[in-house]
XYZ file of C-alpha atoms in Angstrom:
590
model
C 0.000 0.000 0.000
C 0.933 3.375 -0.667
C 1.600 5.582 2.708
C -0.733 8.600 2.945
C 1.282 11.902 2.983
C 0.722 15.185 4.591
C 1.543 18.470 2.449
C 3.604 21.565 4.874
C 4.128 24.845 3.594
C 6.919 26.363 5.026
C 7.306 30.218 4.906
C 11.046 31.660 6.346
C 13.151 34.599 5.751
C 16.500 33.854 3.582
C 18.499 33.940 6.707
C 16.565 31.546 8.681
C 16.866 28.947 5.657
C 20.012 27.274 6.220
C 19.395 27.269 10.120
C 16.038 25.645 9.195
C 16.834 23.077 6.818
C 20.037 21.671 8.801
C 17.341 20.589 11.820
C 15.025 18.843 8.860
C 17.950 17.340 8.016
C 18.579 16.088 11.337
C 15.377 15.179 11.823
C 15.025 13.140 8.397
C 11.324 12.342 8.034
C 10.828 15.577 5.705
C 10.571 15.439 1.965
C 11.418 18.890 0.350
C 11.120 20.998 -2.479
C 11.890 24.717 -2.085
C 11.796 28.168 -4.294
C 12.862 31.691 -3.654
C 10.494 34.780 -3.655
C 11.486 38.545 -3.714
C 10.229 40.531 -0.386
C 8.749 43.883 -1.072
C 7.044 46.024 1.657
C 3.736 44.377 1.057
C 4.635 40.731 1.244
C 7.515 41.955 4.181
C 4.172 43.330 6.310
C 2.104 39.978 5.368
C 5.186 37.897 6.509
C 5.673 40.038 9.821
C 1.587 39.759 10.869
C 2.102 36.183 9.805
C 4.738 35.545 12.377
C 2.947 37.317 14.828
C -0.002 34.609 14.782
C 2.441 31.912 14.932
C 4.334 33.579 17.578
C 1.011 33.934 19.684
C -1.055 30.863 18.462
C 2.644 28.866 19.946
C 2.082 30.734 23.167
C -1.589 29.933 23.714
C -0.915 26.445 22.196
C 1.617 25.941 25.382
C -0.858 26.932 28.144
C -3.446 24.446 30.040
C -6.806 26.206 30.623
C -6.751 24.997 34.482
C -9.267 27.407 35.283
C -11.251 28.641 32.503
C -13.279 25.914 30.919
C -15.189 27.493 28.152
C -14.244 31.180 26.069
C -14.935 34.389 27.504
C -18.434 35.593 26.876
C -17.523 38.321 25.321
C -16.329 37.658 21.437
C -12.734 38.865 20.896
C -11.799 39.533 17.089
C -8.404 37.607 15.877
C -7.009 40.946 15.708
C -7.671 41.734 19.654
C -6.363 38.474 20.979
C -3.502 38.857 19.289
C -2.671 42.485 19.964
C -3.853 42.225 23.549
C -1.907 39.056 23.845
C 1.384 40.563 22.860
C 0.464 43.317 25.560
C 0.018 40.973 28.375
C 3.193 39.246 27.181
C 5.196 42.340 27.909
C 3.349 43.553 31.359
C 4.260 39.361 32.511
C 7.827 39.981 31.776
C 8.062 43.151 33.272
C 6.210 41.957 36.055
C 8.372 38.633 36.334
C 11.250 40.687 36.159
C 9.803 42.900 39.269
C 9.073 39.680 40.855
C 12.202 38.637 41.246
C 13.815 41.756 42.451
C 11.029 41.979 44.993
C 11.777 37.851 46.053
C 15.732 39.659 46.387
C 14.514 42.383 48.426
C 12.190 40.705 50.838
C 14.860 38.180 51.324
C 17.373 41.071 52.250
C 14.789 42.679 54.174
C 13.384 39.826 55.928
C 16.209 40.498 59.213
C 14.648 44.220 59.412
C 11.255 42.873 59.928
C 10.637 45.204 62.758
C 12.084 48.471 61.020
C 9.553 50.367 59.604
C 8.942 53.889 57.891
C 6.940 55.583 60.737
C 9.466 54.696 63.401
C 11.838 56.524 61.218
C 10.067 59.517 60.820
C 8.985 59.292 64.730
C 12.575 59.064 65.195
C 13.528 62.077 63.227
C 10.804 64.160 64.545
C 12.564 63.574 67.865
C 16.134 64.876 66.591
C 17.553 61.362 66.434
C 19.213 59.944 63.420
C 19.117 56.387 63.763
C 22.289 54.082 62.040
C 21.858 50.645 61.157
C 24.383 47.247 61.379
C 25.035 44.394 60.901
C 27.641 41.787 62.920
C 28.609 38.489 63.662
C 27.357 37.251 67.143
C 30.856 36.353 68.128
C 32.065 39.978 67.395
C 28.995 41.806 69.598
C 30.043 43.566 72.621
C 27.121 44.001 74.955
C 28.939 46.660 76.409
C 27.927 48.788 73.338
C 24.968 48.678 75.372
C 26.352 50.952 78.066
C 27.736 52.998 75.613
C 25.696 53.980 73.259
C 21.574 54.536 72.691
C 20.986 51.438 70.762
C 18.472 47.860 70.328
C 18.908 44.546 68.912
C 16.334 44.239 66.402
C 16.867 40.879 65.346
C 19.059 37.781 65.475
C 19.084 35.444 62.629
C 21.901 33.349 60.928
C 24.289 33.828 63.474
C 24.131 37.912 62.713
C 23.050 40.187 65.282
C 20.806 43.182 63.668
C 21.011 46.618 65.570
C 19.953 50.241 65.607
C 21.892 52.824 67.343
C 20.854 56.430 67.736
C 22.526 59.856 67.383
C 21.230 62.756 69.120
C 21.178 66.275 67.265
C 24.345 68.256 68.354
C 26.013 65.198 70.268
C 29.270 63.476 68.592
C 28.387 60.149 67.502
C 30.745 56.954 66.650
C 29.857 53.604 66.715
C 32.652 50.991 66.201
C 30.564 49.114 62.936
C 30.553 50.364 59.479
C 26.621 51.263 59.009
C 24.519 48.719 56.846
C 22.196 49.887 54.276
C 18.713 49.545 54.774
C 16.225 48.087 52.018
C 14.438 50.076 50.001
C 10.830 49.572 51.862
C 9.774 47.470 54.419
C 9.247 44.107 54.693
C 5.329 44.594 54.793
C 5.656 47.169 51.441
C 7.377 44.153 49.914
C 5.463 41.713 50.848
C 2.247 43.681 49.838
C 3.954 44.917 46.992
C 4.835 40.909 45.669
C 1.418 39.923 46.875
C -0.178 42.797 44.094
C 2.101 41.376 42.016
C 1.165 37.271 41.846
C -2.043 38.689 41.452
C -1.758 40.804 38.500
C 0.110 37.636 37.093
C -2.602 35.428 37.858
C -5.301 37.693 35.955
C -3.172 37.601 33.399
C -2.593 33.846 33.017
C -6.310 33.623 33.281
C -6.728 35.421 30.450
C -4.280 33.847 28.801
C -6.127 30.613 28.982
C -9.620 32.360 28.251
C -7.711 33.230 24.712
C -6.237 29.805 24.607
C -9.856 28.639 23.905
C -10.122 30.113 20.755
C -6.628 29.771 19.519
C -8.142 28.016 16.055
C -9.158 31.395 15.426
C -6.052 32.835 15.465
C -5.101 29.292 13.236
C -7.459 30.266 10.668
C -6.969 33.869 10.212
C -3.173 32.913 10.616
C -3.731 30.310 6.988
C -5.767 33.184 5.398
C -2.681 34.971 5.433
C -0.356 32.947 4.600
C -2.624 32.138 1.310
C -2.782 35.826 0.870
C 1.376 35.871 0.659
C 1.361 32.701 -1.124
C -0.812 34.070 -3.950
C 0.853 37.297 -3.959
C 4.141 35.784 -4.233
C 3.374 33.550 -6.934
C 2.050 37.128 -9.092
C 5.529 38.225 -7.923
C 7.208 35.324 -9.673
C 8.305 37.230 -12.481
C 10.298 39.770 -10.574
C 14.208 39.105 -10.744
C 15.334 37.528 -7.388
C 16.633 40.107 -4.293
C 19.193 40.188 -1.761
C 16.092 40.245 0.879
C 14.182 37.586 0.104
C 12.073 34.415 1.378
C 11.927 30.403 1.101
C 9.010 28.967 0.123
C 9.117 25.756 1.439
C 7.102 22.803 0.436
C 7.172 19.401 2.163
C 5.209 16.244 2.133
C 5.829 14.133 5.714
C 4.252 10.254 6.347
C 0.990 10.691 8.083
C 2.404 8.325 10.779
C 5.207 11.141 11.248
C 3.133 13.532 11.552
C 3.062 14.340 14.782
C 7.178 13.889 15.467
C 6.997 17.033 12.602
C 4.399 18.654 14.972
C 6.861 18.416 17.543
C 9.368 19.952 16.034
C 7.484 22.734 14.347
C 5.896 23.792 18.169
C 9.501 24.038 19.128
C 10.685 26.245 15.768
C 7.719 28.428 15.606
C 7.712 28.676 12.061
C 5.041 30.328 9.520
C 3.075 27.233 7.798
C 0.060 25.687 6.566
C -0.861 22.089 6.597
C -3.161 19.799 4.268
C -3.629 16.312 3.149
C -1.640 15.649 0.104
C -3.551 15.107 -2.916
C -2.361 13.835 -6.546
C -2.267 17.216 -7.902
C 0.529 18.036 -5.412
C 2.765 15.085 -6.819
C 3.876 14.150 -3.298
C 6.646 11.190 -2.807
C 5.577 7.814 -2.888
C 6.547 5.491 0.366
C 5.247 1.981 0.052
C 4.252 -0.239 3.094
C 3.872 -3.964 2.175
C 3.820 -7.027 4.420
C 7.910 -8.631 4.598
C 7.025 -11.212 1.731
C 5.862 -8.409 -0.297
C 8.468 -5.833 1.125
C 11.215 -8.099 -0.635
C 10.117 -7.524 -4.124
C 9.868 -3.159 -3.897
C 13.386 -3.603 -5.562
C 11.887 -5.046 -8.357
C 9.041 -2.619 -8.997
C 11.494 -0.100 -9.006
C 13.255 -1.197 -11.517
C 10.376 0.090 -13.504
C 8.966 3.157 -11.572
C 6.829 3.957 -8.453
C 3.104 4.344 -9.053
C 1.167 7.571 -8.272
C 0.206 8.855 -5.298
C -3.633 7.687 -5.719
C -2.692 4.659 -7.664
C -2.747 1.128 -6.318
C 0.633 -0.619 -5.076
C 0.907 -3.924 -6.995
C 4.157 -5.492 -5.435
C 2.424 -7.743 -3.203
C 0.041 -9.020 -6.434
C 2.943 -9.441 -8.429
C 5.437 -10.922 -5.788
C 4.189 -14.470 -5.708
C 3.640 -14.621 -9.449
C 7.658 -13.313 -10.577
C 8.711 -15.969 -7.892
C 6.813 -18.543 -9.629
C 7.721 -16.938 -13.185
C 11.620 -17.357 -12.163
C 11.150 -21.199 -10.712
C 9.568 -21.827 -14.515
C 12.249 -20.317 -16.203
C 14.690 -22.093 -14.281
C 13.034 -25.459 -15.278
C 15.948 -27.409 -12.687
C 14.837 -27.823 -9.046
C 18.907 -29.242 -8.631
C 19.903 -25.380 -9.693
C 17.000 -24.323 -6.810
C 18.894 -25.985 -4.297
C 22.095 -24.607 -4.972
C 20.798 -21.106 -5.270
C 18.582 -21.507 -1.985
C 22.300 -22.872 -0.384
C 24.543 -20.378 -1.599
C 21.783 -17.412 -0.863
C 21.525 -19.016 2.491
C 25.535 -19.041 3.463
C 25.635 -15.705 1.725
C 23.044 -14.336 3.864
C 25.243 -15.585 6.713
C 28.565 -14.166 5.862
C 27.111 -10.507 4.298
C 24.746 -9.482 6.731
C 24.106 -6.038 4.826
C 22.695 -7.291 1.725
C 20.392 -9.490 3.954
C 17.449 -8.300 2.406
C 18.303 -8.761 -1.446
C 19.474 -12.471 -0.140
C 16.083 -13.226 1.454
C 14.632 -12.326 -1.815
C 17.289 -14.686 -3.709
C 16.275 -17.709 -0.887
C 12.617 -16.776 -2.067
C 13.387 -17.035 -5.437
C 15.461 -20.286 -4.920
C 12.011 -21.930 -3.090
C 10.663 -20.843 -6.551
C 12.691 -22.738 -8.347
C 12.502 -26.030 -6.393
C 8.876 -25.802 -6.635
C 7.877 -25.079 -10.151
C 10.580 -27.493 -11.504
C 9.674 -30.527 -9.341
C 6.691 -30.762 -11.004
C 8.469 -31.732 -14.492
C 11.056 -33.588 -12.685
C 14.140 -32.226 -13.650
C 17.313 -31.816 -11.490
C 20.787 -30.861 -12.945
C 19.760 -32.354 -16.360
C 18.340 -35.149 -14.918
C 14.917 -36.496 -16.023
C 13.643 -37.644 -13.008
C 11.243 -39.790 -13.981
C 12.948 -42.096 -16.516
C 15.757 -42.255 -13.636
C 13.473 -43.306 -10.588
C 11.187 -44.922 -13.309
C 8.412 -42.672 -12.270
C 6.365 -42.687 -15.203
C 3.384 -40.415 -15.438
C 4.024 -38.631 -11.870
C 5.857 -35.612 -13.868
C 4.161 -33.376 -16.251
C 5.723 -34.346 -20.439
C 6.333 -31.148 -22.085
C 3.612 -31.124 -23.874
C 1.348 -30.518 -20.277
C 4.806 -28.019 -19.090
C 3.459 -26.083 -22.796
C -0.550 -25.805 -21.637
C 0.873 -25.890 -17.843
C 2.435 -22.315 -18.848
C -1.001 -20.865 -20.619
C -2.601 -21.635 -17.779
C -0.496 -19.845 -15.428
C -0.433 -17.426 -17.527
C -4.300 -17.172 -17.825
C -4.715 -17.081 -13.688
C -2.407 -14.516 -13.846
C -4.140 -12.138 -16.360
C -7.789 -13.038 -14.732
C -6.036 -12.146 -11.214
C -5.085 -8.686 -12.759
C -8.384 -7.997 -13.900
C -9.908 -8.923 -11.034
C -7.311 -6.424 -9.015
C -8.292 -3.845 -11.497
C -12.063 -4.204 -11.052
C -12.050 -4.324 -7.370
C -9.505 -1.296 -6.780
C -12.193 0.573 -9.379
C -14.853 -0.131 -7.661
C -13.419 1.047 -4.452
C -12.131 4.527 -5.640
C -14.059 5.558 -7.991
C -17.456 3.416 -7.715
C -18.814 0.148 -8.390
C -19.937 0.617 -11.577
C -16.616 1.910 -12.863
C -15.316 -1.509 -12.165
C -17.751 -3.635 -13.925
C -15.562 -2.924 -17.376
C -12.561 -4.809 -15.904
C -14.712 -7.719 -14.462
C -16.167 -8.208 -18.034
C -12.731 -9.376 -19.311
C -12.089 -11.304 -16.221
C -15.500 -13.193 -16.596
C -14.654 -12.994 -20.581
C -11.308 -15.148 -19.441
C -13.659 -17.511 -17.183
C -15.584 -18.025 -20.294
C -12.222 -18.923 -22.365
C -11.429 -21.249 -19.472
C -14.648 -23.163 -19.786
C -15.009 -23.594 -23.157
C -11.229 -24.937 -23.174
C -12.699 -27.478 -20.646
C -14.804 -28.719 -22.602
C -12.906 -28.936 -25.675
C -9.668 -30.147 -24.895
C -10.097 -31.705 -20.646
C -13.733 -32.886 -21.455
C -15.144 -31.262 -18.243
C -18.688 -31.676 -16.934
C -20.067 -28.433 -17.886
C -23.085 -27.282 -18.442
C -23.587 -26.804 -22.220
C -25.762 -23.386 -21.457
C -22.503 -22.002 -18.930
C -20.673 -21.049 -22.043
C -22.868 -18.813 -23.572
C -24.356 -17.085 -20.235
C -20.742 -16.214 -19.182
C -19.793 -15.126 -22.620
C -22.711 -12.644 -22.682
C -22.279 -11.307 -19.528
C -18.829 -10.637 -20.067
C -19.857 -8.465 -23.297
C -22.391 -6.895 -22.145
C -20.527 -5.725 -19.082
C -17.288 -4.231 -21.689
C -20.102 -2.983 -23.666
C -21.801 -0.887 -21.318
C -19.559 0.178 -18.760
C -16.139 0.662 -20.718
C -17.409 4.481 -20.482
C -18.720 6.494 -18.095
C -20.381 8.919 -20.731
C -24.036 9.172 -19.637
C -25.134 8.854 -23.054
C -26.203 5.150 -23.503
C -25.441 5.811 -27.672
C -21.946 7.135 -27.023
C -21.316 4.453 -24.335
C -22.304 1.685 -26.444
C -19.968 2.919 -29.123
C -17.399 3.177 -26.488
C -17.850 0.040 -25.118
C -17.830 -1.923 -28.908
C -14.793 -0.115 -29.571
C -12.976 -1.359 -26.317
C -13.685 -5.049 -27.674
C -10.673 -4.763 -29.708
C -8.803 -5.023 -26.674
C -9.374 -8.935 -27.182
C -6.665 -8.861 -29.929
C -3.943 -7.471 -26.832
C -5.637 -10.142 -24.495
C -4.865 -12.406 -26.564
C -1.340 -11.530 -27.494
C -0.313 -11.163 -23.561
C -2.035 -14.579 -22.987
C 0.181 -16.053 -25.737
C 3.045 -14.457 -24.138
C 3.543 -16.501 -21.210
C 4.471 -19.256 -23.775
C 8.080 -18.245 -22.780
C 8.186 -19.806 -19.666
C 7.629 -23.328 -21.535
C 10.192 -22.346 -23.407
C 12.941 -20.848 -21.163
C 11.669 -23.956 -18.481
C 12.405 -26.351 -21.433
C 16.015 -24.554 -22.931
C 17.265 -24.838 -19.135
C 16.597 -29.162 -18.660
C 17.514 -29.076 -22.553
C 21.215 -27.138 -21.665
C 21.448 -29.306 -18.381
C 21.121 -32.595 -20.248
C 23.655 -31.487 -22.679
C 26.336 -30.733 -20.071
C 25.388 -34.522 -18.509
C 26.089 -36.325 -21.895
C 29.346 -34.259 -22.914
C 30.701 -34.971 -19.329
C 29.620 -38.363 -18.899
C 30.871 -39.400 -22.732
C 34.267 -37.951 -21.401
C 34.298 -39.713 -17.936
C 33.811 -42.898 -20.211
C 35.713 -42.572 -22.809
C 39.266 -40.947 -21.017
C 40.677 -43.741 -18.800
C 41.445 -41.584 -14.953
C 42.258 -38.661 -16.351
C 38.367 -38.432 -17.684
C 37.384 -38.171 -14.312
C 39.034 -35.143 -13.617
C 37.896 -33.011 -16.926
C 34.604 -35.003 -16.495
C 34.119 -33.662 -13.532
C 35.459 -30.396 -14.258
C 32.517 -30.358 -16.835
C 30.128 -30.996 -15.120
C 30.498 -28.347 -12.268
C 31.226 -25.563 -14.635
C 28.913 -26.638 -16.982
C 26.120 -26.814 -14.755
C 27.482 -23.401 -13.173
C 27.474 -21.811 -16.785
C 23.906 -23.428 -17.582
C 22.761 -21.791 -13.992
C 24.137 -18.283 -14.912
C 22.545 -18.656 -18.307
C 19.378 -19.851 -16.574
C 19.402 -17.334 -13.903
C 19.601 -13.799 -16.525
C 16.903 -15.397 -18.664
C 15.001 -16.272 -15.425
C 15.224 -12.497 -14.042
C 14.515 -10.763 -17.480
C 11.810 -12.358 -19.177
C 9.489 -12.548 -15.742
C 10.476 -8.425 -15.309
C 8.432 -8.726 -18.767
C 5.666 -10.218 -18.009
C 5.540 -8.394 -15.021
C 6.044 -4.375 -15.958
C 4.347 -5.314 -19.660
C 1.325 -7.978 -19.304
C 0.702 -7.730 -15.575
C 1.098 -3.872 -14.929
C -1.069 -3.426 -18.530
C -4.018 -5.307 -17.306
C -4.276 -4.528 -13.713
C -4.131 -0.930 -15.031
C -1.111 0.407 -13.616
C 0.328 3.988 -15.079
C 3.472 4.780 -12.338
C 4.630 7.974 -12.633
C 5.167 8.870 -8.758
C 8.593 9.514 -7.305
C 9.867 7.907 -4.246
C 10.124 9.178 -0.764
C 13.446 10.744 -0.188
C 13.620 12.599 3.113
C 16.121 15.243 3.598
C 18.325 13.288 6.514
C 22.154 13.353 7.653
C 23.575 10.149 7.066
């Protein structure tokens, strides 16, 4: 199956490019494509507002609406949440900032708890200046006490926290250098911090009031980005700047999605976001079960389908294995190539994959030659005298058409059913005409050649069906006249059934050439081993391993091509495959 992709849009400045595409890179899920657009003072003041609903729409995506469970009642414009958002965003940081300072000065303060502002102006009213200090508890002399005018305020972390007095006109010294006092009291602080988390808290509030309708901001946000997008691509034409801007596009696999989500929460980039579509010509990444996974090689060897097209690989995977046994036509040569893939596999453990697909391929060819008993040249059944349990050639020859037949009326089938489920039922009744048209074929064969018990009336009824069905659905025209002619003229299609049905004659013969080759080898070597007294068993043997080795290599290139045929011609023709995609290539570091 074909993986569903999801189209980005990435908008950036020129500067912000390189930065941007080296953490794609790094992620490596992102297929891109990317073009250059001139910046004028239009598209410069799109791309700024732009950035401001990203910047905001990030913010509001960030914040958990613990408290407010449904939007304001009062309807805010896209404009106004914005605007008033990037307000609030500077008052919080200025009052964060404040917050802090205050956290520093209550802390400082905290000793002084019992100073206050009207004891100092008491004081002053009095004609006392009072000094203020600080010292260890080891290093305070309670004489001072007798000394001087003074009181311990406070003791806390081993400090000692005292205010001494000097009287207008009297000389004063105290034996401490004076501390500075805090800016306000503790209790301004405090109040002052308390007016503070509150402010902050009305403001987080509504923060998460506007975080209810943040898909406003997301919609007004992709109306302008399609504004800049269509006003870019009018500005096409205009000879590339200095100052200009990346248009990025990118196609990500819908299971990815969310890991590009991520990363674009983190970036706060400008971008819009849709479900690709065939017009976009996204990249094609397959997803097939492991049998089928082993044979993607091979369907690229022709191209990728399109991005609404149907992936055939696992359709045509069991059929080229069982094309390549028949051309083989030695189940001894399947052995050796199901051995030597298998050590292989053992000693190069990065080419696993390709050698899983060569053991397939060898179970292939121990399969589809056993049934005409043939091993390294050997007819099987003359040497084990098992007469009649191994198809003659002349059954290998029909043995071939018949294959050949399933596989055309498989393709069909495929064809019809895939119609059917993309672009209606009737639009795959044309496709299960010729399949029933093959069913027909089949039957009337039967009777003919295998004398089967059928019904002398089955022939006929299958036959017209089949017609009828070419007839009057090879078109969709809702003219019955033109459809009619359409569908009569789509009979002629019989003449290329026909000529890919006769085409799967080559496996007879390729099957045939290969025991034909192998037998050859055994008589040249054998009439040596005979023939040369001792040293005949050394160049006898020498012929037969190379020979067999040279008939295997000869077996093996006919064995890949002419299946690769009948695959990318025959098959791909009637299942109704077009290709044309491109493969899924993120952007990654390696």
């Amino acid at each position: 199956m074909i993986v569903p992709m999801i189209k980005y849009n990435f908008v950036l400045h020129n500067t912000e490019l390189d930065s941007f595409l080296d953490k794609l890179q790094e992620l490596g899920i992102v297929d891109t494509t990317r073009s250059n657009r001139p910046i004028d003072e239009h598209s410069s003041a799109l791309l700024e507002e732009i950035e401001q609903y990203a910047s905001v729409y990030g913010q509001l995506s960030r914040i958990k609406s613990e408290h407010a469970t449904q939007p304001d009642s009062r309807t805010y414009s896209a404009e106004h949440i914005v605007q008033d958002s990037q307000m609030l965003s500077e008052e919080k940081e200025q009052l964060q900032i404040r917050r802090g300072k205050l956290v520093s000065e209550i802390k400082v303060a905290y000793p002084w708890q019992k100073w206050n502002t009207e004891s100092l102006d008491r004081l002053k009213q009095l004609n006392f200046t009072p000094h203020f200090y600080t010292v260890a508890e080891k290093k305070y002399s309670p004489e001072w006490e007798k000394e001087y005018p003074m009181a311990i305020l406070n003791k806390d972390g081993g400090n000692v926290y005292l205010v001494a007095l000097e009287q207008e006109g009297t000389p004063y010294h105290f034996p401490l250098t004076e501390t500075k006092l805090p800016s306000a009291s503790i209790e301004l602080l405090e109040d002052e911090l308390t007016k503070v988390e509150q402010r902050l808290t009305a403001i987080q509030q509504q923060f998460e009031k506007y975080a209810l309708s943040k898909e406003l901001l997301a919609s007004h946000r992709s109306q302008l980005v399609t504004q800049l997008d269509l006003y870019l691509a009018g500005k096409g034409s205009t000879p590339a700047l200095e100052d200009t801007i990346a248009v990025i596009t990118a196609f990500v696999p819908q299971p990815q999605q969310q890991l590009l989500e991520d990363f674009i929460a983190q970036e706060q980039v400008i971008y819009l976001s849709e479900a690709a579509n065939i017009e976009d010509n996204p990249p094609i990444q397959l997803k097939n079960n492991r049998f089928a996974r082993m044979y993607e090689p091979i369907g690229d060897l022709f191209m990728p389908p399109r991005y609404n097209e149907l992936d055939v690989t696992a359709y045509f995977a069991p059929f080229y294995m069982l094309f390549f046994g028949f051309c083989m036509g030695d189940f001894g040569y399947g052995i050796v190539i199901l051995l030597a893939s298998t050590i292989a596999k053992w000693k190069l453990p990065k080419m696993k994959s390709i050698l899983t697909l060569v053991q397939y391929l060898g179970v292939g060819c121990i399969v589809m030659p056993i049934l005409f008993g043939t091993a390294f040249g050997l007819d099987l059944g003359e040497v084990l005298r098992l007469e009649g349990v191994f198809l003659d050639t002349l059954e290998m020859f029909w043995f071939a058409l018949i294959l050949g037949g399933v596989t055309i009326f498989c393709a069909k089938m495929i064809q019809a059913i895939d119609a059917m489920r993309r672009y209606g039922f009737q639009h795959g009744l044309a496709p299960l005409g010729w399949a029933v048209l093959l069913v027909c074929a089949a039957l009337k064969a039967g009777q003919e050649f295998m004398s089967w018990p059928i019904p002398p009336v089955l022939v006929p009824i299958t036959l017209c069906l089949g017609l009828a069905l070419i007839i009057f659905f090879a078109s969709s025209s809702k003219n019955i006249f033109a459809r009619t002619v359409s569908g009569i003229a789509s009979l002629w299609g019989i003449t290329g059934m026909f000529a890919d049905f006769l085409s799967y004659i080559r496996l007879f013969g390729l099957g045939v050439a290969g025991g034909i080759l192998g037998f050859v080898v055994n008589t040249v070597g054998l009439l040596i081993w005979e023939k040369l007294p001792y040293i005949g068993y050394l160049i006898g043997g020498l012929i037969f391993i190379i020979g067999h080795l040279a008939v295997l290599v000869i077996s093996a290139i006919g064995a890949i091509v002419h299946p690769l045929r009948l695959t990318f011609v025959e098959f791909y023709k009637n299942v109704g495959f077009t290709g044309g995609g491109r493969m899924y290539k993120p952007l990654r570091k390696i």
